[in-house]
mmCIF file of C-alpha atoms and ligand atoms in Angstrom:
data_model
loop_
_atom_site.group_PDB
_atom_site.id
_atom_site.type_symbol
_atom_site.label_atom_id
_atom_site.label_comp_id
_atom_site.label_asym_id
_atom_site.label_seq_id
_atom_site.Cartn_x
_atom_site.Cartn_y
_atom_site.Cartn_z
ATOM 1 C CA UNK Q 1 53.476 -35.876 -28.339
ATOM 2 C CA UNK Q 2 55.301 -38.990 -27.132
ATOM 3 C CA UNK Q 3 55.937 -41.743 -29.688
ATOM 4 C CA UNK Q 4 55.443 -45.417 -28.832
ATOM 5 C CA UNK Q 5 56.545 -48.005 -31.393
ATOM 6 C CA UNK Q 6 55.705 -51.702 -31.188
ATOM 7 C CA UNK Q 7 58.017 -54.334 -32.684
ATOM 8 C CA UNK Q 8 56.030 -57.451 -33.605
ATOM 9 C CA UNK Q 9 57.633 -60.661 -34.823
ATOM 10 C CA UNK Q 10 58.196 -64.346 -34.143
ATOM 11 C CA UNK Q 11 60.929 -65.581 -31.772
ATOM 12 C CA UNK Q 12 64.228 -64.923 -33.568
ATOM 13 C CA UNK Q 13 62.772 -62.346 -35.984
ATOM 14 C CA UNK Q 14 65.261 -59.774 -34.676
ATOM 15 C CA UNK Q 15 63.050 -57.683 -32.366
ATOM 16 C CA UNK Q 16 65.737 -57.297 -29.690
ATOM 17 C CA UNK Q 17 68.503 -56.595 -32.218
ATOM 18 C CA UNK Q 18 66.443 -53.966 -34.016
ATOM 19 C CA UNK Q 19 65.005 -52.436 -30.834
ATOM 20 C CA UNK Q 20 68.567 -51.723 -29.637
ATOM 21 C CA UNK Q 21 69.389 -49.972 -32.951
ATOM 22 C CA UNK Q 22 66.141 -47.961 -32.994
ATOM 23 C CA UNK Q 23 66.480 -47.047 -29.335
ATOM 24 C CA UNK Q 24 69.944 -45.551 -30.013
ATOM 25 C CA UNK Q 25 68.808 -43.790 -33.212
ATOM 26 C CA UNK Q 26 65.553 -42.365 -31.821
ATOM 27 C CA UNK Q 27 66.792 -41.827 -28.238
ATOM 28 C CA UNK Q 28 63.851 -43.712 -26.771
ATOM 29 C CA UNK Q 29 64.048 -46.406 -24.072
ATOM 30 C CA UNK Q 30 63.951 -50.040 -25.199
ATOM 31 C CA UNK Q 31 61.360 -52.000 -23.234
ATOM 32 C CA UNK Q 32 61.579 -55.775 -23.700
ATOM 33 C CA UNK Q 33 59.033 -57.749 -21.686
ATOM 34 C CA UNK Q 34 61.183 -60.899 -22.085
ATOM 35 C CA UNK Q 35 64.298 -59.090 -20.776
ATOM 36 C CA UNK Q 36 62.430 -57.726 -17.743
ATOM 37 C CA UNK Q 37 61.184 -61.243 -16.940
ATOM 38 C CA UNK Q 38 64.703 -62.709 -17.340
ATOM 39 C CA UNK Q 39 66.210 -60.014 -15.074
ATOM 40 C CA UNK Q 40 63.622 -60.840 -12.425
ATOM 41 C CA UNK Q 41 64.296 -64.578 -12.732
ATOM 42 C CA UNK Q 42 68.048 -63.969 -12.370
ATOM 43 C CA UNK Q 43 67.473 -61.734 -9.333
ATOM 44 C CA UNK Q 44 65.081 -64.268 -7.729
ATOM 45 C CA UNK Q 45 62.263 -61.723 -7.241
ATOM 46 C CA UNK Q 46 58.619 -62.685 -6.602
ATOM 47 C CA UNK Q 47 57.826 -61.752 -10.214
ATOM 48 C CA UNK Q 48 60.718 -63.930 -11.407
ATOM 49 C CA UNK Q 49 59.418 -66.897 -9.381
ATOM 50 C CA UNK Q 50 55.898 -66.377 -10.733
ATOM 51 C CA UNK Q 51 56.931 -66.361 -14.415
ATOM 52 C CA UNK Q 52 59.837 -68.839 -14.543
ATOM 53 C CA UNK Q 53 57.756 -71.922 -15.316
ATOM 54 C CA UNK Q 54 55.834 -70.318 -18.196
ATOM 55 C CA UNK Q 55 59.028 -69.060 -19.820
ATOM 56 C CA UNK Q 56 60.894 -72.366 -19.528
ATOM 57 C CA UNK Q 57 57.969 -74.117 -21.258
ATOM 58 C CA UNK Q 58 57.817 -71.486 -24.017
ATOM 59 C CA UNK Q 59 54.297 -70.454 -22.960
ATOM 60 C CA UNK Q 60 53.141 -66.876 -22.540
ATOM 61 C CA UNK Q 61 53.124 -65.386 -19.059
ATOM 62 C CA UNK Q 62 49.477 -64.672 -18.045
ATOM 63 C CA UNK Q 63 48.129 -61.317 -19.255
ATOM 64 C CA UNK Q 64 47.395 -59.882 -15.781
ATOM 65 C CA UNK Q 65 51.032 -60.317 -14.644
ATOM 66 C CA UNK Q 66 52.451 -58.983 -17.932
ATOM 67 C CA UNK Q 67 50.090 -56.019 -18.171
ATOM 68 C CA UNK Q 68 50.800 -54.912 -14.591
ATOM 69 C CA UNK Q 69 54.540 -55.091 -15.189
ATOM 70 C CA UNK Q 70 54.358 -53.025 -18.401
ATOM 71 C CA UNK Q 71 51.988 -50.461 -16.853
ATOM 72 C CA UNK Q 72 54.526 -49.858 -14.079
ATOM 73 C CA UNK Q 73 57.379 -49.583 -16.608
ATOM 74 C CA UNK Q 74 55.530 -47.142 -18.903
ATOM 75 C CA UNK Q 75 54.767 -44.900 -15.936
ATOM 76 C CA UNK Q 76 58.467 -44.205 -15.308
ATOM 77 C CA UNK Q 77 60.004 -40.874 -16.174
ATOM 78 C CA UNK Q 78 62.232 -42.122 -19.006
ATOM 79 C CA UNK Q 79 59.088 -42.977 -21.042
ATOM 80 C CA UNK Q 80 57.894 -39.340 -21.120
ATOM 81 C CA UNK Q 81 58.939 -39.041 -24.802
ATOM 82 C CA UNK Q 82 57.826 -42.569 -25.712
ATOM 83 C CA UNK Q 83 59.454 -46.001 -26.004
ATOM 84 C CA UNK Q 84 60.286 -48.922 -28.283
ATOM 85 C CA UNK Q 85 58.194 -51.905 -27.159
ATOM 86 C CA UNK Q 86 59.832 -55.270 -27.956
ATOM 87 C CA UNK Q 87 57.699 -58.365 -27.385
ATOM 88 C CA UNK Q 88 54.672 -56.548 -25.965
ATOM 89 C CA UNK Q 89 51.767 -56.741 -26.699
ATOM 90 C CA UNK Q 90 51.512 -60.424 -27.618
ATOM 91 C CA UNK Q 91 47.768 -61.068 -27.138
ATOM 92 C CA UNK Q 92 44.612 -59.112 -27.926
ATOM 93 C CA UNK Q 93 44.040 -58.518 -24.181
ATOM 94 C CA UNK Q 94 47.543 -57.009 -23.922
ATOM 95 C CA UNK Q 95 46.910 -54.777 -26.964
ATOM 96 C CA UNK Q 96 43.742 -53.506 -25.295
ATOM 97 C CA UNK Q 97 45.503 -52.943 -21.957
ATOM 98 C CA UNK Q 98 48.278 -51.010 -23.731
ATOM 99 C CA UNK Q 99 45.799 -48.769 -25.565
ATOM 100 C CA UNK Q 100 44.117 -48.062 -22.221
ATOM 101 C CA UNK Q 101 47.389 -47.347 -20.371
ATOM 102 C CA UNK Q 102 48.684 -45.024 -23.105
ATOM 103 C CA UNK Q 103 45.352 -43.210 -23.159
ATOM 104 C CA UNK Q 104 45.753 -42.603 -19.412
ATOM 105 C CA UNK Q 105 49.161 -41.092 -20.211
ATOM 106 C CA UNK Q 106 47.499 -38.883 -22.874
ATOM 107 C CA UNK Q 107 49.169 -40.857 -25.634
ATOM 108 C CA UNK Q 108 48.648 -43.720 -28.110
ATOM 109 C CA UNK Q 109 50.542 -46.254 -30.256
ATOM 110 C CA UNK Q 110 52.358 -44.391 -33.054
ATOM 111 C CA UNK Q 111 53.196 -47.347 -35.312
ATOM 112 C CA UNK Q 112 53.473 -51.146 -35.277
ATOM 113 C CA UNK Q 113 56.428 -52.659 -37.124
ATOM 114 C CA UNK Q 114 56.079 -56.325 -38.029
ATOM 115 C CA UNK Q 115 59.434 -58.003 -38.767
ATOM 116 C CA UNK Q 116 58.750 -60.927 -41.116
ATOM 117 C CA UNK Q 117 61.196 -63.868 -41.267
ATOM 118 C CA UNK Q 118 60.656 -67.446 -42.638
ATOM 119 C CA UNK Q 119 60.381 -70.179 -39.988
ATOM 120 C CA UNK Q 120 63.544 -72.130 -40.965
ATOM 121 C CA UNK Q 121 65.625 -68.940 -40.583
ATOM 122 C CA UNK Q 122 64.133 -68.307 -37.109
ATOM 123 C CA UNK Q 123 65.245 -71.726 -35.887
ATOM 124 C CA UNK Q 124 68.838 -71.364 -37.133
ATOM 125 C CA UNK Q 125 69.097 -67.857 -35.640
ATOM 126 C CA UNK Q 126 67.982 -68.978 -32.175
ATOM 127 C CA UNK Q 127 70.254 -72.012 -32.069
ATOM 128 C CA UNK Q 128 73.348 -69.767 -32.484
ATOM 129 C CA UNK Q 129 72.240 -66.825 -30.353
ATOM 130 C CA UNK Q 130 74.306 -65.396 -27.474
ATOM 131 C CA UNK Q 131 73.127 -62.579 -25.184
ATOM 132 C CA UNK Q 132 75.043 -60.274 -22.854
ATOM 133 C CA UNK Q 133 74.298 -60.453 -19.130
ATOM 134 C CA UNK Q 134 74.554 -56.723 -18.544
ATOM 135 C CA UNK Q 135 72.136 -55.185 -21.060
ATOM 136 C CA UNK Q 136 70.839 -58.014 -23.280
ATOM 137 C CA UNK Q 137 72.893 -57.087 -26.371
ATOM 138 C CA UNK Q 138 72.367 -59.815 -28.959
ATOM 139 C CA UNK Q 139 74.924 -61.818 -31.001
ATOM 140 C CA UNK Q 140 75.019 -64.911 -33.201
ATOM 141 C CA UNK Q 141 78.064 -67.156 -33.387
ATOM 142 C CA UNK Q 142 77.990 -67.136 -37.218
ATOM 143 C CA UNK Q 143 75.597 -64.404 -38.414
ATOM 144 C CA UNK Q 144 76.558 -61.628 -35.977
ATOM 145 C CA UNK Q 145 79.621 -62.666 -33.935
ATOM 146 C CA UNK Q 146 81.194 -60.543 -31.176
ATOM 147 C CA UNK Q 147 84.836 -59.417 -31.741
ATOM 148 C CA UNK Q 148 85.967 -61.655 -28.871
ATOM 149 C CA UNK Q 149 84.008 -64.909 -28.294
ATOM 150 C CA UNK Q 150 81.972 -64.857 -25.064
ATOM 151 C CA UNK Q 151 82.403 -61.092 -24.436
ATOM 152 C CA UNK Q 152 79.960 -58.258 -25.258
ATOM 153 C CA UNK Q 153 81.464 -55.669 -27.691
ATOM 154 C CA UNK Q 154 79.452 -52.850 -26.101
ATOM 155 C CA UNK Q 155 79.860 -53.338 -22.354
ATOM 156 C CA UNK Q 156 82.409 -56.170 -21.951
ATOM 157 C CA UNK Q 157 79.992 -58.364 -19.960
ATOM 158 C CA UNK Q 158 79.783 -62.152 -20.274
ATOM 159 C CA UNK Q 159 77.671 -63.696 -23.089
ATOM 160 C CA UNK Q 160 75.271 -66.568 -22.329
ATOM 161 C CA UNK Q 161 72.762 -68.778 -24.186
ATOM 162 C CA UNK Q 162 69.105 -68.512 -23.188
ATOM 163 C CA UNK Q 163 67.493 -71.432 -21.370
ATOM 164 C CA UNK Q 164 64.443 -71.243 -23.695
ATOM 165 C CA UNK Q 165 66.545 -71.530 -26.906
ATOM 166 C CA UNK Q 166 66.555 -75.372 -26.692
ATOM 167 C CA UNK Q 167 65.089 -76.788 -29.972
ATOM 168 C CA UNK Q 168 61.900 -78.182 -28.352
ATOM 169 C CA UNK Q 169 61.168 -74.901 -26.544
ATOM 170 C CA UNK Q 170 61.869 -72.884 -29.710
ATOM 171 C CA UNK Q 171 59.269 -74.991 -31.573
ATOM 172 C CA UNK Q 172 56.733 -74.351 -28.774
ATOM 173 C CA UNK Q 173 57.429 -70.592 -28.833
ATOM 174 C CA UNK Q 174 56.923 -70.403 -32.603
ATOM 175 C CA UNK Q 175 53.572 -72.233 -32.269
ATOM 176 C CA UNK Q 176 52.506 -69.856 -29.467
ATOM 177 C CA UNK Q 177 53.446 -66.906 -31.695
ATOM 178 C CA UNK Q 178 51.394 -68.242 -34.625
ATOM 179 C CA UNK Q 179 48.297 -68.976 -32.538
ATOM 180 C CA UNK Q 180 48.267 -66.083 -30.035
ATOM 181 C CA UNK Q 181 50.359 -63.204 -31.384
ATOM 182 C CA UNK Q 182 50.112 -63.357 -35.199
ATOM 183 C CA UNK Q 183 46.375 -62.364 -35.068
ATOM 184 C CA UNK Q 184 47.530 -58.952 -33.775
ATOM 185 C CA UNK Q 185 48.923 -58.224 -37.267
ATOM 186 C CA UNK Q 186 45.390 -58.024 -38.661
ATOM 187 C CA UNK Q 187 44.199 -56.049 -35.621
ATOM 188 C CA UNK Q 188 46.843 -53.343 -36.081
ATOM 189 C CA UNK Q 189 46.335 -53.363 -39.856
ATOM 190 C CA UNK Q 190 42.654 -52.541 -39.299
ATOM 191 C CA UNK Q 191 43.741 -49.653 -37.051
ATOM 192 C CA UNK Q 192 45.971 -48.342 -39.895
ATOM 193 C CA UNK Q 193 49.092 -48.687 -37.715
ATOM 194 C CA UNK Q 194 50.841 -51.663 -39.331
ATOM 195 C CA UNK Q 195 54.070 -51.590 -41.357
ATOM 196 C CA UNK Q 196 55.580 -54.876 -42.589
ATOM 197 C CA UNK Q 197 59.322 -55.159 -43.011
ATOM 198 C CA UNK Q 198 61.335 -58.014 -44.532
ATOM 199 C CA UNK Q 199 63.481 -59.207 -41.602
ATOM 200 C CA UNK Q 200 65.425 -61.719 -43.711
ATOM 201 C CA UNK Q 201 68.083 -59.206 -44.762
ATOM 202 C CA UNK Q 202 71.311 -57.859 -43.255
ATOM 203 C CA UNK Q 203 70.763 -56.343 -39.795
ATOM 204 C CA UNK Q 204 71.611 -52.787 -40.969
ATOM 205 C CA UNK Q 205 69.280 -53.098 -43.996
ATOM 206 C CA UNK Q 206 66.416 -54.143 -41.695
ATOM 207 C CA UNK Q 207 67.157 -51.152 -39.423
ATOM 208 C CA UNK Q 208 67.019 -48.796 -42.436
ATOM 209 C CA UNK Q 209 63.701 -50.326 -43.577
ATOM 210 C CA UNK Q 210 62.251 -49.826 -40.088
ATOM 211 C CA UNK Q 211 63.443 -46.227 -39.951
ATOM 212 C CA UNK Q 212 61.886 -45.587 -43.384
ATOM 213 C CA UNK Q 213 58.584 -47.058 -42.189
ATOM 214 C CA UNK Q 214 58.673 -44.796 -39.121
ATOM 215 C CA UNK Q 215 59.446 -41.741 -41.269
ATOM 216 C CA UNK Q 216 56.552 -42.551 -43.643
ATOM 217 C CA UNK Q 217 53.935 -43.083 -40.926
ATOM 218 C CA UNK Q 218 50.912 -40.884 -40.781
ATOM 219 C CA UNK Q 219 51.204 -38.223 -38.051
HETATM 220 P P1 AP5 C 1 61.230 -62.730 -25.571
HETATM 221 O O1 AP5 C 1 62.479 -62.487 -24.839
HETATM 222 O O2 AP5 C 1 60.468 -61.573 -26.093
HETATM 223 O O3 AP5 C 1 61.522 -63.769 -26.713
HETATM 224 P P2 AP5 C 1 60.884 -63.997 -28.179
HETATM 225 O O4 AP5 C 1 59.711 -63.240 -28.587
HETATM 226 O O5 AP5 C 1 60.762 -65.468 -28.246
HETATM 227 O O6 AP5 C 1 61.927 -63.383 -29.122
HETATM 228 P P3 AP5 C 1 63.451 -63.570 -29.085
HETATM 229 O O7 AP5 C 1 64.064 -62.689 -28.038
HETATM 230 O O8 AP5 C 1 63.765 -65.060 -28.995
HETATM 231 O O9 AP5 C 1 63.886 -63.105 -30.557
HETATM 232 P P4 AP5 C 1 64.085 -61.645 -31.131
HETATM 233 O O10 AP5 C 1 62.997 -61.375 -32.120
HETATM 234 O O11 AP5 C 1 64.299 -60.650 -30.046
HETATM 235 O O12 AP5 C 1 65.427 -61.872 -31.956
HETATM 236 P P5 AP5 C 1 66.925 -61.392 -31.639
HETATM 237 O O13 AP5 C 1 67.079 -59.952 -31.949
HETATM 238 O O14 AP5 C 1 67.378 -61.895 -30.314
HETATM 239 O O15 AP5 C 1 60.245 -63.556 -24.631
HETATM 240 C C1 AP5 C 1 60.718 -64.686 -23.916
HETATM 241 C C2 AP5 C 1 59.577 -65.314 -23.145
HETATM 242 O O16 AP5 C 1 59.079 -64.383 -22.162
HETATM 243 C C3 AP5 C 1 58.343 -65.711 -23.973
HETATM 244 O O17 AP5 C 1 58.478 -66.984 -24.565
HETATM 245 C C4 AP5 C 1 57.237 -65.652 -22.901
HETATM 246 O O18 AP5 C 1 57.278 -66.817 -22.106
HETATM 247 C C5 AP5 C 1 57.661 -64.458 -22.047
HETATM 248 N N1 AP5 C 1 57.078 -63.201 -22.527
HETATM 249 C C6 AP5 C 1 57.754 -62.138 -23.046
HETATM 250 N N2 AP5 C 1 56.898 -61.154 -23.387
HETATM 251 C C7 AP5 C 1 55.655 -61.592 -23.075
HETATM 252 C C8 AP5 C 1 54.354 -61.040 -23.211
HETATM 253 N N3 AP5 C 1 54.162 -59.827 -23.759
HETATM 254 N N4 AP5 C 1 53.301 -61.777 -22.790
HETATM 255 C C9 AP5 C 1 53.481 -62.989 -22.220
HETATM 256 N N5 AP5 C 1 54.676 -63.588 -22.080
HETATM 257 C C10 AP5 C 1 55.762 -62.894 -22.507
HETATM 258 O O19 AP5 C 1 67.728 -62.210 -32.806
HETATM 259 C C11 AP5 C 1 67.801 -63.628 -32.789
HETATM 260 C C12 AP5 C 1 69.168 -64.089 -33.343
HETATM 261 O O20 AP5 C 1 69.245 -63.767 -34.729
HETATM 262 C C13 AP5 C 1 70.370 -63.409 -32.681
HETATM 263 O O21 AP5 C 1 71.403 -64.363 -32.598
HETATM 264 C C14 AP5 C 1 70.747 -62.286 -33.657
HETATM 265 O O22 AP5 C 1 72.139 -61.965 -33.613
HETATM 266 C C15 AP5 C 1 70.353 -62.886 -35.000
HETATM 267 N N6 AP5 C 1 69.828 -61.888 -35.943
HETATM 268 C C16 AP5 C 1 68.920 -60.901 -35.696
HETATM 269 N N7 AP5 C 1 68.633 -60.217 -36.821
HETATM 270 C C17 AP5 C 1 69.375 -60.802 -37.810
HETATM 271 C C18 AP5 C 1 69.512 -60.547 -39.220
HETATM 272 N N8 AP5 C 1 68.831 -59.569 -39.839
HETATM 273 N N9 AP5 C 1 70.339 -61.348 -39.924
HETATM 274 C C19 AP5 C 1 71.040 -62.339 -39.314
HETATM 275 N N10 AP5 C 1 70.963 -62.626 -37.990
HETATM 276 C C20 AP5 C 1 70.135 -61.864 -37.256
HETATM 277 MG MG1 MG C 2 64.296 -60.668 -27.923
#
C-alpha cells in the first residue's frame, strides 16, 4: 500500500526542510504546492500567471486551482509508492479533495505531521531564508548556512530570497495559516491521523522526531 504523509505547519515551521530529509530517507517524492506555483511563476505559464497575485499578497490560491494541480501531480508514476505532501492541504475543502483523489488511487492519507514552532521564531527564520533555484533546497544565513554564501551545497545552483518573505507578507501568511489552515489540526486529530512534533529544535532532531512518529503510526 502506498504511503502519503502530510506535513502541516505555519510559514517557516520547516516543512520544506523536513520534507527534503524525509523524502531522501523514505525514498518518496517531495510535493510542495508552493514550489510548484513558484516554478510556474518563474516559467511564465498560465498557471503561474493565475496564481502570482495571490502569492505576492500572502493569500491562499483558490481551492479549485490548487486541487486540480495536486490531482495531476499525484497521478504521475513517481507517486505509485506514495509521497510527502508539503503545504497541501491547507483548507478543509483541500483536505476533502485529497481524500477523494487518494481514494480514486485506491489509497488514503497515512499520517499527518504537524510541526509546531512559536510565532517569533517563524518570523526570524523567514527573514534569513535563502532557497536554491534548481530544486528548492532551503538555507538560513545564520541558522543553517550553505558552505559557500549564495551557492547550494547539494546542486551548486544560485540561492535567492523569496518575494513573499517581506515582513508585511510574512505577517499576512501567518494570519492566513491561523485562520484557514490551523483548523485542519483538529480535523486530522479526529481522524486519528495527527502527530505533533516540536519544530523548535535542531533540524536533525526534528527529522528524528518525525521519523519516530511515522514509525509509531497505526498501520
Ligand atoms: P509555501 O511555499 O508552502 O510557503 P509556506 O507555507 O508559507 O511555508 P514556507 O515555505 O515559508 O516555510 P517552511 O515551513 O517550508 O519552512 P522552511 O523549511 O523553508 O507557500 C507559498 C504560497 O503559495 C502561499 O502563501 C500560498 O499563497 C501558496 N500556496 C501554497 N500551497 C497552497 C495551498 N495548498 N493552497 C493555497 N495556496 C497555496 O524553513 C524556513 C527557514 O527556517 C529556512 O531558512 C530554514 O533553513 C530554517 N529552518 C528550518 N527548520 C529549522 C530548524 N529546526 N532550526 C533552525 N532553522 C530552521
Ligand atoms: Mg516551504
